[in-house]
Short mmCIF file of C-alpha atoms in Angstrom, two decimals:
data_model
loop_
_atom_site.label_atom_id
_atom_site.label_comp_id
_atom_site.label_asym_id
_atom_site.label_seq_id
_atom_site.Cartn_x
_atom_site.Cartn_y
_atom_site.Cartn_z
CA MET Q 1 -3.35 36.44 150.65
CA SER Q 2 0.07 37.73 149.62
CA ARG Q 3 -0.05 35.66 146.41
CA SER Q 4 -3.35 37.17 145.35
CA ILE Q 5 -2.02 40.70 145.91
CA HIS Q 6 1.02 39.93 143.75
CA THR Q 7 -1.22 38.40 141.08
CA ILE Q 8 -3.45 41.47 141.06
CA ALA Q 9 -0.42 43.79 140.94
CA ILE Q 10 1.11 41.87 138.03
CA ALA Q 11 -2.22 41.87 136.20
CA GLY Q 12 -2.49 45.64 136.74
CA VAL Q 13 0.99 46.23 135.37
CA ALA Q 14 0.24 44.01 132.35
CA LEU Q 15 -2.98 45.94 131.64
CA ALA Q 16 -1.17 49.28 131.96
CA ILE Q 17 1.52 48.14 129.54
CA LEU Q 18 -1.07 46.79 127.09
CA GLY Q 19 -3.00 50.06 127.27
CA ALA Q 20 0.14 52.07 126.60
CA ILE Q 21 1.10 49.86 123.68
CA ILE Q 22 -2.29 50.32 122.06
CA SER Q 23 -2.52 54.07 122.70
CA ARG Q 24 -0.21 56.70 121.24
CA PRO Q 25 -0.19 59.71 123.55
CA SER Q 26 2.85 61.50 122.06
CA GLN Q 27 2.08 65.01 120.88
CA PRO Q 28 2.95 65.96 117.30
CA LEU Q 29 5.85 68.31 116.71
CA ALA Q 30 4.84 71.84 115.80
CA GLN Q 31 5.58 73.06 112.29
CA SER Q 32 8.07 75.52 113.75
CA ALA Q 33 10.05 72.56 115.14
CA VAL Q 34 11.67 71.88 111.76
CA PRO Q 35 15.37 71.92 112.60
CA GLN Q 36 18.01 73.78 110.70
CA PRO Q 37 20.94 71.87 109.20
CA PRO Q 38 24.41 72.94 110.30
CA ARG Q 39 25.44 76.12 108.48
CA ASN Q 40 29.00 74.86 108.02
CA PHE Q 41 27.65 72.38 105.46
CA GLY Q 42 26.62 75.37 103.33
CA TRP Q 43 22.89 74.55 103.25
CA GLN Q 44 20.63 77.51 102.52
CA GLU Q 45 16.91 77.53 103.20
CA GLN Q 46 14.83 77.64 100.05
CA PRO Q 47 12.45 80.59 99.81
CA ASN Q 48 8.80 79.82 100.69
CA SER Q 49 9.69 76.31 101.82
CA LEU Q 50 9.69 75.09 105.41
CA GLY Q 51 12.35 72.46 106.06
CA THR Q 52 13.87 72.36 102.55
CA PHE Q 53 17.46 73.43 102.00
CA GLN Q 54 19.62 73.79 98.91
CA LEU Q 55 23.33 73.18 98.47
CA LYS Q 56 23.68 75.13 95.24
CA GLU Q 57 27.28 74.37 94.34
CA ARG Q 58 26.57 70.63 94.62
CA LEU Q 59 23.04 70.56 93.11
CA ALA Q 60 21.63 68.87 96.21
CA THR Q 61 18.36 69.43 98.06
CA LEU Q 62 17.84 68.40 101.69
CA THR Q 63 14.37 68.04 103.19
CA LEU Q 64 13.90 67.76 106.97
CA LYS Q 65 10.36 66.94 108.05
CA PRO Q 66 9.15 65.86 111.51
CA LYS Q 67 7.13 62.63 111.45
CA THR Q 68 4.83 61.73 114.31
CA GLU Q 69 2.94 58.76 112.97
CA LEU Q 70 3.73 55.15 112.28
CA PHE Q 71 5.08 55.05 108.75
CA ASP Q 72 7.01 52.99 106.23
CA GLY Q 73 9.83 54.92 104.53
CA ARG Q 74 9.76 52.70 101.45
CA SER Q 75 6.07 53.45 100.89
CA LEU Q 76 6.69 57.14 101.50
CA LEU Q 77 9.50 57.21 98.92
CA SER Q 78 7.44 55.17 96.47
CA GLN Q 79 4.42 57.46 96.74
CA THR Q 80 6.39 60.72 96.79
CA HIS Q 81 8.69 59.93 93.86
CA GLY Q 82 6.59 57.45 91.85
CA VAL Q 83 9.06 54.56 92.06
CA ASP Q 84 8.60 50.85 92.61
CA GLN Q 85 9.45 49.81 96.18
CA ARG Q 86 11.50 46.89 94.83
CA THR Q 87 14.00 49.35 93.31
CA ILE Q 88 14.75 50.96 96.69
CA THR Q 89 18.02 49.75 98.21
CA LEU Q 90 18.32 49.55 102.00
CA LEU Q 91 21.79 50.16 103.39
CA PRO Q 92 23.13 49.80 106.95
CA TRP Q 93 24.43 52.85 108.78
CA GLY Q 94 26.92 51.03 110.98
CA ASP Q 95 25.28 49.97 114.24
CA HIS Q 96 22.99 53.01 114.14
CA GLY Q 97 20.28 51.77 111.78
CA THR Q 98 19.49 51.86 108.10
CA TYR Q 99 18.74 54.25 105.27
CA ALA Q 100 17.40 53.94 101.74
CA THR Q 101 18.84 54.97 98.41
CA ILE Q 102 17.25 55.04 94.99
CA THR Q 103 18.06 56.53 91.60
CA THR Q 104 15.30 58.44 89.81
CA PRO Q 105 15.22 60.75 86.78
CA LYS Q 106 15.45 63.67 89.28
CA GLY Q 107 18.69 62.27 90.75
CA THR Q 108 19.85 59.97 93.52
CA ILE Q 109 17.76 60.03 96.67
CA HIS Q 110 19.08 59.05 100.10
CA ALA Q 111 16.52 58.95 102.93
CA THR Q 112 16.03 57.83 106.53
CA CYS Q 113 14.12 58.71 109.67
CA LEU Q 114 16.27 59.85 112.60
CA LEU Q 115 14.93 58.86 116.02
CA ALA Q 116 15.53 60.79 119.23
CA ASP Q 117 18.17 58.32 120.43
CA GLY Q 118 20.29 58.82 117.29
CA THR Q 119 19.30 55.63 115.47
CA THR Q 120 17.77 55.59 112.01
CA VAL Q 121 14.97 53.48 110.54
CA ILE Q 122 13.47 53.16 107.10
CA THR Q 123 11.00 50.26 107.26
CA ARG Q 124 7.81 49.91 109.27
CA ASP Q 125 9.17 46.75 110.94
CA GLU Q 126 12.36 48.55 112.07
CA TYR Q 127 10.25 51.41 113.40
CA LEU Q 128 7.98 49.07 115.43
CA THR Q 129 10.91 46.97 116.69
CA HIS Q 130 12.68 50.11 117.91
CA GLN Q 131 9.53 51.36 119.67
CA ASN Q 132 8.93 47.97 121.34
CA ARG Q 133 12.56 47.73 122.45
CA ARG Q 134 12.40 51.24 123.91
CA ALA Q 135 9.10 50.49 125.71
CA ALA Q 136 10.68 47.46 127.42
CA LEU Q 137 13.58 49.42 128.93
CA PRO Q 138 13.37 49.72 132.74
CA GLU Q 139 13.92 53.50 132.66
CA THR Q 140 11.09 53.89 130.14
CA LEU Q 141 8.74 51.74 132.23
CA TRP Q 142 9.56 53.65 135.43
CA GLY Q 143 9.12 56.97 133.65
CA TYR Q 144 5.78 55.81 132.28
CA PHE Q 145 4.48 54.62 135.65
CA LEU Q 146 5.59 57.91 137.23
CA GLY Q 147 3.77 59.81 134.47
CA GLN Q 148 6.97 61.40 133.11
CA THR Q 149 7.21 59.75 129.70
CA ASP Q 150 5.33 57.71 127.13
CA LEU Q 151 6.21 54.12 126.42
CA ARG Q 152 6.59 55.06 122.80
CA GLN Q 153 8.06 58.16 121.16
CA TRP Q 154 6.63 58.13 117.66
CA GLN Q 155 8.51 61.24 116.62
CA CYS Q 156 11.35 61.03 114.18
CA LEU Q 157 12.92 63.38 111.69
CA TRP Q 158 12.55 62.39 108.03
CA ILE Q 159 15.79 63.22 106.23
CA GLU Q 160 15.68 63.12 102.45
CA LEU Q 161 18.54 64.23 100.24
CA THR Q 162 18.22 64.44 96.46
CA SER Q 163 21.31 65.07 94.36
CA LEU Q 164 22.34 64.75 90.74
CA GLY Q 165 24.71 61.86 91.43
CA ASN Q 166 27.35 63.96 93.14
CA PHE Q 167 26.54 63.12 96.77
CA SER Q 168 27.98 59.78 97.91
CA THR Q 169 26.55 57.39 100.48
CA GLN Q 170 29.52 58.20 102.73
CA GLU Q 171 28.68 61.90 102.58
CA PHE Q 172 25.05 61.13 103.41
CA GLU Q 173 26.14 59.03 106.40
CA SER Q 174 28.34 61.92 107.55
CA LEU Q 175 25.37 64.28 107.23
CA ILE Q 176 23.15 61.92 109.27
CA SER Q 177 25.85 61.71 111.93
CA THR Q 178 26.17 65.49 112.15
CA LEU Q 179 22.40 65.98 112.24
CA SER Q 180 21.96 63.33 114.93
CA GLN Q 181 24.57 65.03 117.12
CA ARG Q 182 22.92 68.42 116.72
CA LEU Q 183 19.26 67.37 116.77
CA ILE Q 184 19.09 64.92 119.66
CA PRO Q 185 17.39 67.64 121.81
CA MET Q 186 14.14 66.74 119.99
CA LYS Q 187 13.84 63.84 122.50
CA LYS Q 188 10.58 64.88 124.17
#
């Protein structure tokens, strides 16, 4: 009798996990949730533009846009800027993830998606791997079964910086680091 109860309990847990993996209950971020970059970087909001900032003395534009759906950063860059995905270079950001860089006629573009835990992803595979890894954590599972959290948090912050060749990869990494420290409260 005790074996059948354990079997039923395990089957119930497996079905609950499968249901959570298939569904995506996270709520989208509101448009007003576009964060502001740190003022000490000198970024100024562009008029009539939500989430776009200009660094005039450096000829650089920063776009911060909440993403709530499964995406592929390479496809997004390719579609937005009309470039071939094969020309996009993926670079590691230490142990924190990856970002993309590409040179276009408009300038050099650095981009990544910042997740609530401070890691960055650029490809669809990285995004899914991160979500699956998070869903398997004991604290995530307990929170899910107690109804306090979702197994997946699809939200991330798309960070795209375009400059006329005067913004290095090291400066972009420093910007990501600063933004991740200031924006982690977007967790839920």
